[in-house]
CSV table of C-alpha atoms and ligand atoms in Angstrom, one decimal:
chain,number,residue,atom,x,y,z
A,13,MET,CA,0.0,0.0,0.0
A,14,THR,CA,2.8,2.4,0.9
A,15,GLN,CA,4.5,1.4,-2.2
A,16,GLY,CA,1.3,2.1,-4.0
A,17,VAL,CA,0.8,5.7,-2.7
A,18,ALA,CA,4.5,6.4,-3.1
A,19,GLY,CA,4.4,5.2,-6.6
A,20,GLU,CA,1.3,7.2,-7.4
A,21,LEU,CA,3.0,10.3,-6.0
A,22,GLU,CA,6.1,9.7,-8.1
A,23,ARG,CA,4.1,9.2,-11.3
A,24,LEU,CA,2.1,12.4,-10.5
A,25,ARG,CA,5.3,14.3,-9.9
A,26,ALA,CA,6.6,13.3,-13.4
A,27,SER,CA,3.4,13.9,-15.3
A,28,ALA,CA,2.6,17.1,-13.4
A,29,ARG,CA,6.0,18.6,-14.2
A,30,GLU,CA,5.7,17.6,-17.8
A,31,ARG,CA,2.2,19.0,-18.3
A,32,ILE,CA,3.1,22.3,-16.5
A,33,GLU,CA,6.1,22.8,-18.7
A,34,SER,CA,4.2,22.2,-21.8
A,35,ALA,CA,1.3,24.5,-21.0
A,36,THR,CA,1.2,27.2,-23.6
A,37,ASP,CA,-0.9,29.9,-22.0
A,38,GLN,CA,-2.1,31.1,-18.6
A,39,LYS,CA,-5.6,29.8,-19.0
A,40,ALA,CA,-4.3,26.2,-19.6
A,41,LEU,CA,-2.0,26.7,-16.5
A,42,GLU,CA,-4.9,27.7,-14.4
A,43,GLY,CA,-6.8,24.6,-15.5
A,44,LEU,CA,-3.9,22.5,-14.6
A,45,ARG,CA,-3.7,24.1,-11.1
A,46,VAL,CA,-7.4,23.1,-10.6
A,47,SER,CA,-7.0,19.6,-11.8
A,48,LEU,CA,-3.8,19.0,-9.9
A,49,LEU,CA,-4.3,20.8,-6.6
A,50,GLY,CA,-8.1,21.5,-6.5
A,51,LYS,CA,-10.6,19.9,-4.2
A,52,LYS,CA,-11.2,17.1,-6.6
A,53,GLY,CA,-7.7,17.3,-8.0
A,54,GLU,CA,-5.3,14.5,-8.6
A,55,LEU,CA,-3.1,15.2,-5.6
A,56,THR,CA,-6.1,15.6,-3.3
A,57,THR,CA,-7.4,12.2,-4.5
A,58,ILE,CA,-4.1,10.6,-3.6
A,59,LEU,CA,-4.2,12.3,-0.2
A,60,ARG,CA,-7.6,10.9,0.5
A,61,GLN,CA,-6.1,7.4,0.4
A,62,LEU,CA,-3.6,8.3,3.2
A,63,GLY,CA,-6.4,7.6,5.8
A,64,GLY,CA,-6.3,4.0,4.9
A,65,LEU,CA,-2.6,3.6,5.6
A,66,PRO,CA,-1.0,2.3,8.8
A,67,ALA,CA,-0.1,5.3,11.1
A,68,ALA,CA,3.7,4.8,10.6
A,69,ASP,CA,3.4,5.0,6.8
A,70,ARG,CA,0.8,7.7,6.8
A,71,ALA,CA,3.2,10.4,8.2
A,72,ALA,CA,5.9,9.6,5.6
A,73,ALA,CA,3.5,9.5,2.7
A,74,GLY,CA,1.8,12.7,4.0
A,75,ALA,CA,5.1,14.6,4.1
A,76,GLU,CA,5.9,13.3,0.6
A,77,ALA,CA,2.5,14.5,-0.7
A,78,ASN,CA,2.8,17.9,0.9
A,79,GLN,CA,6.2,18.4,-0.6
A,80,LEU,CA,4.8,17.5,-4.0
A,81,LYS,CA,2.1,20.0,-3.4
A,82,ASP,CA,4.6,22.7,-2.8
A,83,GLU,CA,6.7,21.6,-5.8
A,84,ILE,CA,3.6,21.7,-8.1
A,85,PHE,CA,2.7,25.1,-6.8
A,86,GLN,CA,6.2,26.3,-7.4
A,87,TRP,CA,6.3,24.9,-11.0
A,88,ILE,CA,3.0,26.5,-11.8
A,89,THR,CA,4.1,29.9,-10.4
A,90,ASP,CA,7.4,29.7,-12.3
A,91,ARG,CA,5.7,28.7,-15.6
A,92,MET,CA,3.1,31.5,-15.1
A,93,GLY,CA,5.9,34.0,-14.8
A,94,GLY,CA,7.6,32.6,-17.8
A,95,LEU,CA,4.5,32.8,-19.9
A,96,GLU,CA,3.8,36.3,-18.7
A,97,ALA,CA,7.2,37.5,-19.7
A,98,LYS,CA,6.7,35.9,-23.1
A,99,ARG,CA,3.4,37.6,-23.5
A,100,HIS,CA,4.9,40.9,-22.9
A,101,THR,CA,7.6,40.4,-25.4
A,102,ALA,CA,5.0,39.3,-27.9
A,103,LEU,CA,2.9,42.4,-27.2
A,104,GLY,CA,5.8,44.5,-28.3
A,105,ASP,CA,5.5,42.9,-31.7
A,106,THR,CA,1.8,42.9,-32.1
A,107,GLU,CA,0.6,45.9,-30.2
A,108,TRP,CA,3.2,48.6,-30.7
A,109,VAL,CA,2.0,52.1,-31.5
A,110,ASP,CA,3.9,54.7,-33.5
A,111,LEU,CA,3.5,57.8,-31.5
A,112,THR,CA,4.9,59.9,-34.3
A,113,PHE,CA,2.2,58.7,-36.8
A,114,VAL,CA,-0.3,61.4,-37.9
A,115,PRO,CA,-3.4,59.6,-39.0
A,116,ASN,CA,-5.4,62.2,-40.8
A,117,PRO,CA,-3.3,65.3,-41.2
A,118,VAL,CA,-5.5,68.2,-40.1
A,119,ARG,CA,-5.8,70.7,-42.9
A,120,ARG,CA,-5.6,74.3,-41.7
A,121,GLY,CA,-8.4,76.4,-43.0
A,122,HIS,CA,-7.8,79.9,-44.4
A,123,LEU,CA,-9.6,83.1,-45.2
A,124,HIS,CA,-12.3,83.1,-47.9
A,125,PRO,CA,-11.3,84.8,-51.2
A,126,LEU,CA,-13.9,87.5,-50.6
A,127,THR,CA,-12.4,88.2,-47.2
A,128,LEU,CA,-9.0,88.3,-48.6
A,129,ILE,CA,-10.1,90.8,-51.2
A,130,LEU,CA,-11.9,92.9,-48.6
A,131,ARG,CA,-8.8,93.0,-46.4
A,132,GLU,CA,-6.7,94.1,-49.3
A,133,VAL,CA,-9.1,96.8,-50.3
A,134,LYS,CA,-9.3,98.0,-46.7
A,135,ALA,CA,-5.5,98.0,-46.5
A,136,ILE,CA,-5.1,100.1,-49.7
A,137,PHE,CA,-7.6,102.7,-48.6
A,138,SER,CA,-6.3,102.9,-45.1
A,139,ARG,CA,-3.0,103.9,-46.5
A,140,LEU,CA,-4.8,106.8,-48.1
A,141,GLY,CA,-6.4,107.7,-44.7
A,142,TYR,CA,-9.9,106.3,-45.3
A,143,GLU,CA,-11.9,104.8,-42.4
A,144,VAL,CA,-14.4,102.0,-42.7
A,145,ALA,CA,-18.1,102.9,-42.2
A,146,LEU,CA,-21.0,100.4,-42.1
A,147,GLY,CA,-24.7,100.8,-42.6
A,148,PRO,CA,-27.8,98.6,-42.2
A,149,GLN,CA,-28.6,95.9,-44.7
A,150,VAL,CA,-32.3,96.5,-44.2
A,151,GLU,CA,-32.6,100.0,-45.5
A,152,ASP,CA,-35.4,102.5,-45.9
A,153,GLU,CA,-36.4,103.8,-49.3
A,154,PHE,CA,-35.2,107.3,-48.5
A,155,HIS,CA,-31.6,106.3,-47.9
A,156,ASN,CA,-31.5,103.6,-50.6
A,157,PHE,CA,-33.3,105.6,-53.3
A,158,GLU,CA,-34.7,109.1,-52.7
A,159,ALA,CA,-31.7,110.7,-51.0
A,160,LEU,CA,-29.6,109.4,-53.9
A,161,ASN,CA,-31.8,111.2,-56.5
A,162,ILE,CA,-33.7,108.0,-57.4
A,163,PRO,CA,-37.3,109.0,-56.9
A,164,GLN,CA,-40.3,106.7,-57.0
A,165,ASP,CA,-40.7,106.5,-60.8
A,166,HIS,CA,-37.1,106.8,-61.8
A,167,PRO,CA,-36.0,104.2,-64.3
A,168,ALA,CA,-32.9,103.4,-62.2
A,169,ARG,CA,-35.2,101.7,-59.7
A,170,ASP,CA,-36.0,99.1,-62.4
A,171,THR,CA,-32.4,98.1,-62.7
A,172,MET,CA,-32.4,97.4,-58.9
A,173,ASP,CA,-35.2,95.0,-58.5
A,174,SER,CA,-35.5,94.9,-54.7
A,175,PHE,CA,-36.5,92.6,-51.9
A,176,TYR,CA,-39.0,94.5,-49.9
A,177,VAL,CA,-39.6,93.7,-46.2
A,178,GLU,CA,-43.2,93.5,-45.1
A,179,ALA,CA,-43.0,96.6,-43.0
A,180,ASP,CA,-43.7,99.7,-45.2
A,181,ASP,CA,-40.8,101.4,-46.8
A,182,LEU,CA,-38.1,98.9,-45.9
A,183,LEU,CA,-36.0,96.8,-48.2
A,184,LEU,CA,-32.8,94.9,-48.4
A,185,ARG,CA,-30.4,97.5,-49.6
A,186,THR,CA,-29.6,97.2,-53.4
A,187,HIS,CA,-26.3,98.9,-53.1
A,188,THR,CA,-23.9,100.3,-50.5
A,189,SER,CA,-24.5,103.9,-51.6
A,190,PRO,CA,-27.1,104.6,-48.8
A,191,VAL,CA,-24.1,104.5,-46.4
A,192,GLN,CA,-22.9,107.8,-48.1
A,193,ILE,CA,-26.1,109.5,-46.9
A,194,ARG,CA,-26.0,108.0,-43.4
A,195,PHE,CA,-22.4,109.0,-42.9
A,196,MET,CA,-22.8,112.6,-44.2
A,197,GLN,CA,-25.9,113.0,-41.9
A,198,SER,CA,-23.8,112.0,-38.9
A,199,HIS,CA,-20.4,113.5,-39.7
A,200,LYS,CA,-18.9,116.8,-40.8
A,201,PRO,CA,-16.3,117.0,-43.7
A,202,PRO,CA,-13.6,116.2,-44.2
A,203,ILE,CA,-15.1,112.7,-44.9
A,204,ARG,CA,-13.0,109.9,-46.3
A,205,ILE,CA,-14.7,106.5,-46.0
A,206,ILE,CA,-15.1,103.1,-47.6
A,207,ALA,CA,-18.3,101.2,-46.8
A,208,PRO,CA,-18.1,97.5,-47.6
A,209,GLY,CA,-20.9,95.0,-47.2
A,210,ALA,CA,-23.6,92.7,-48.6
A,211,VAL,CA,-26.2,94.0,-51.0
A,212,TYR,CA,-29.3,92.3,-52.4
A,213,ARG,CA,-31.1,92.3,-55.7
A,214,ARG,CA,-33.9,90.2,-57.2
A,215,ASP,CA,-31.7,89.0,-60.0
A,216,ALA,CA,-31.8,85.6,-61.6
A,217,THR,CA,-28.6,83.7,-60.7
A,218,ASP,CA,-26.0,83.3,-63.4
A,219,PRO,CA,-22.2,83.3,-63.7
A,220,SER,CA,-22.1,87.1,-63.1
A,221,HIS,CA,-25.3,87.7,-61.1
A,222,GLY,CA,-26.6,86.6,-57.8
A,223,SER,CA,-29.3,87.7,-55.4
A,224,GLN,CA,-26.7,88.6,-52.8
A,225,PHE,CA,-23.3,90.0,-53.5
A,226,TYR,CA,-20.8,92.4,-52.0
A,227,GLN,CA,-19.9,96.0,-52.8
A,228,VAL,CA,-17.5,98.5,-51.4
A,229,GLU,CA,-18.5,102.1,-51.5
A,230,GLY,CA,-16.2,105.1,-51.3
A,231,LEU,CA,-17.0,108.7,-50.3
A,232,VAL,CA,-14.7,111.7,-50.0
A,233,VAL,CA,-16.1,115.1,-49.1
A,234,ASP,CA,-13.9,118.1,-48.4
A,235,HIS,CA,-13.0,121.5,-49.8
A,236,ASP,CA,-12.0,121.6,-53.5
A,237,ILE,CA,-12.3,117.9,-54.2
A,238,ARG,CA,-12.1,117.4,-58.0
A,239,LEU,CA,-12.5,114.8,-60.7
A,240,SER,CA,-8.7,114.6,-60.9
A,241,ASP,CA,-8.6,113.5,-57.2
A,242,LEU,CA,-11.0,110.8,-58.1
A,243,LYS,CA,-9.0,109.7,-61.1
A,244,GLY,CA,-5.8,109.5,-59.1
A,245,THR,CA,-7.5,107.6,-56.4
A,246,ILE,CA,-8.9,105.0,-58.8
A,247,GLU,CA,-5.5,104.6,-60.4
A,248,TYR,CA,-3.8,104.1,-57.1
A,249,PHE,CA,-6.4,101.7,-56.0
A,250,ALA,CA,-6.4,99.6,-59.2
A,251,ARG,CA,-2.7,99.4,-59.5
A,252,SER,CA,-2.3,98.5,-55.8
A,253,LEU,CA,-4.9,95.7,-56.2
A,254,PHE,CA,-4.1,94.4,-59.7
A,255,GLY,CA,-0.4,95.2,-60.2
A,256,PRO,CA,1.6,98.2,-61.5
A,257,GLU,CA,1.5,97.0,-65.1
A,258,ARG,CA,-2.3,97.4,-65.4
A,259,ARG,CA,-3.6,100.4,-67.4
A,260,ILE,CA,-6.7,102.2,-66.2
A,261,ARG,CA,-9.4,103.5,-68.6
A,262,ILE,CA,-11.9,106.1,-67.5
A,263,VAL,CA,-15.1,106.6,-69.5
A,264,GLY,CA,-18.2,108.6,-69.1
A,265,ASP,CA,-21.2,106.9,-67.4
A,266,HIS,CA,-24.4,107.9,-65.7
A,267,PHE,CA,-25.6,107.6,-62.1
A,268,PRO,CA,-28.4,109.7,-60.6
A,269,PHE,CA,-26.3,110.5,-57.6
A,270,THR,CA,-23.1,111.7,-59.3
A,271,GLU,CA,-22.5,114.5,-61.8
A,272,PRO,CA,-20.4,114.0,-63.8
A,273,SER,CA,-20.4,110.2,-63.6
A,274,ILE,CA,-17.6,107.9,-64.8
A,275,GLY,CA,-16.9,104.2,-65.1
A,276,ALA,CA,-13.4,102.8,-64.6
A,277,ALA,CA,-11.9,99.7,-66.2
A,278,VAL,CA,-8.5,98.0,-66.0
A,279,SER,CA,-6.6,96.4,-68.8
A,280,CYS,CA,-7.1,92.7,-68.9
A,281,GLY,CA,-4.4,90.8,-67.1
A,282,ILE,CA,-4.7,87.8,-69.4
A,283,CYS,CA,-4.3,89.4,-72.8
A,284,GLY,CA,-2.7,92.6,-71.6
A,285,GLY,CA,-5.4,94.7,-73.2
A,286,ILE,CA,-5.5,93.4,-76.7
A,287,GLY,CA,-8.8,91.7,-76.2
A,288,CYS,CA,-9.5,88.0,-75.4
A,289,ARG,CA,-12.3,85.7,-74.6
A,290,SER,CA,-12.5,86.7,-70.9
A,291,CYS,CA,-12.3,90.4,-71.3
A,292,LYS,CA,-14.1,91.1,-74.6
A,293,GLY,CA,-12.2,94.1,-75.9
A,294,GLY,CA,-9.2,94.3,-73.6
A,295,TRP,CA,-10.9,96.1,-70.6
A,296,LEU,CA,-12.6,95.0,-67.5
A,297,GLU,CA,-15.1,97.2,-65.7
A,298,ILE,CA,-14.2,97.6,-62.0
A,299,LEU,CA,-16.3,100.4,-60.7
A,300,GLY,CA,-18.8,103.2,-61.1
A,301,ALA,CA,-17.9,106.6,-59.7
A,302,GLY,CA,-18.4,110.4,-60.1
A,303,MET,CA,-18.5,113.7,-58.3
A,304,VAL,CA,-21.2,113.7,-55.7
A,305,HIS,CA,-24.3,115.4,-57.0
A,306,PRO,CA,-25.0,118.7,-55.1
A,307,GLN,CA,-28.5,117.5,-54.2
A,308,VAL,CA,-27.0,114.4,-52.6
A,309,LEU,CA,-24.6,116.5,-50.5
A,310,ARG,CA,-27.6,118.6,-49.5
A,311,ASN,CA,-29.6,115.4,-48.6
A,312,GLY,CA,-26.7,114.5,-46.4
A,313,GLY,CA,-26.8,117.9,-44.7
A,314,ILE,CA,-23.7,119.3,-46.4
A,315,ASP,CA,-23.6,122.6,-48.2
A,316,PRO,CA,-22.5,122.1,-51.8
A,317,GLU,CA,-21.4,125.7,-52.1
A,318,ARG,CA,-18.7,125.0,-49.5
A,319,TYR,CA,-17.8,121.4,-50.2
A,320,SER,CA,-17.5,119.0,-53.0
A,321,GLY,CA,-16.8,115.3,-53.1
A,322,PHE,CA,-16.5,112.2,-55.1
A,323,ALA,CA,-17.9,108.7,-54.6
A,324,PHE,CA,-17.3,105.3,-56.1
A,325,GLY,CA,-18.9,101.9,-55.9
A,326,ALA,CA,-17.2,98.6,-56.8
A,327,GLY,CA,-18.4,95.0,-56.7
A,328,LEU,CA,-16.2,93.1,-54.3
A,329,ASP,CA,-17.0,89.8,-55.9
A,330,ARG,CA,-16.1,91.2,-59.3
A,331,LEU,CA,-12.8,92.5,-58.0
A,332,ALA,CA,-12.1,89.0,-56.6
A,333,MET,CA,-13.0,87.5,-59.9
A,334,LEU,CA,-10.7,89.8,-61.8
A,335,LYS,CA,-7.8,89.4,-59.4
A,336,TYR,CA,-8.0,85.6,-59.1
A,337,ASN,CA,-9.3,84.9,-62.6
A,338,VAL,CA,-12.5,83.3,-61.4
A,339,THR,CA,-15.1,83.0,-64.1
A,340,ASP,CA,-18.2,82.2,-62.1
A,341,LEU,CA,-19.5,84.3,-59.2
A,342,ARG,CA,-21.4,81.4,-57.7
A,343,LEU,CA,-18.2,79.6,-56.7
A,344,PHE,CA,-17.7,82.2,-54.0
A,345,LEU,CA,-20.9,81.1,-52.2
A,346,GLU,CA,-20.9,77.3,-52.7
A,347,ASN,CA,-18.2,76.5,-50.1
A,348,ASP,CA,-16.6,73.8,-52.2
A,349,VAL,CA,-13.3,73.2,-50.6
A,350,ARG,CA,-11.7,72.1,-53.9
A,351,PHE,CA,-12.3,75.7,-55.0
A,352,LEU,CA,-11.5,77.4,-51.8
A,353,ARG,CA,-8.3,75.5,-51.2
A,354,GLN,CA,-6.7,77.3,-54.2
A,355,PHE,CA,-6.4,80.7,-52.4
B,29,LIG,N1,-24.4,102.2,-56.4
B,29,LIG,C1,-24.0,101.9,-57.7
B,29,LIG,C2,-24.5,100.5,-58.1
B,29,LIG,O1,-24.8,99.8,-57.2
B,29,LIG,C3,-22.6,101.9,-57.9
B,29,LIG,C4,-22.0,103.3,-57.8
B,29,LIG,C5,-21.8,104.0,-58.9
B,29,LIG,C6,-21.6,103.8,-56.6
B,29,LIG,C7,-21.3,105.3,-58.8
B,29,LIG,C8,-21.1,105.1,-56.5
B,29,LIG,C9,-21.0,105.8,-57.6
B,29,LIG,O2,-20.8,105.6,-55.3
B,29,LIG,O3,-20.4,107.1,-57.5
B,29,LIG,O4,-24.7,100.2,-59.2
């Protein structure tokens, strides 16, 4: 019997060692611990037999079994440590991260082309001592029309089909010119302002028209302001914005709020002024302008006997189109990044 238990312990020792060494993961090892040392484990089963042994043998066999228990426990612990170390090494191969890797490079946004143009226009005129003035986008008919010599039945109203607001007499301004009136009413000469902003017209949308676009107005009022001052200003402005090689052409025009009225064009940057598909004749219109009509000065509270002035109005979108060679106004409002990215 003693022989029997001792033999079983010996066999268990050999097989336990062998199984522990060949366990390939921690889960298998934990299973082994249960089946070797657990309540119904192999060693426990052997220990149960000790009760049937003579007292003298029982002590020796018990000591032997306890030692084996310690050994098995130690082997499992060692193997566990070995597997853990191996797992860590393997993790280095399978789960490493490259901390320098940039997954989706973040593209930096930038200013919209219309903002870029506006900033440039502001910079040019601030060098000439102009300040920026703003007016409301919902205007009354007096400032938008009447004060600018456009009475109720004037044909110029037809060229500015308007969006009227339900309240009487209010509309979305059709141009930035009403800011001239508002500024004169609230300031004394000398006046030197530009007034940029959104304007609205009930126009069908096409490559060069939209129901909302941007203008920049200019107004200068002082003693002895002349047409030559206006001409010099336009030349300085156009050359600053489009480059020194551009030529400027001034032609007669008509606006109810200026007398005389002129239109200004720059030589086409693509063909140099010979005439090509995008300029049709070598020149590109950039703005309307003129000497402020005496009645408009009076409507602004300024005495035309003492002061004179000039005014101009340019389409900001149009300036951007000319500067960046954009052929369709709608691109500015569509927010297509493939377009915007180019600026
Ligand atoms: N307000 C005019 C328009 O929207 C543009 C304009 C022309 C403004 C001549 C001016 C000017 O100040 O003098 O068509």
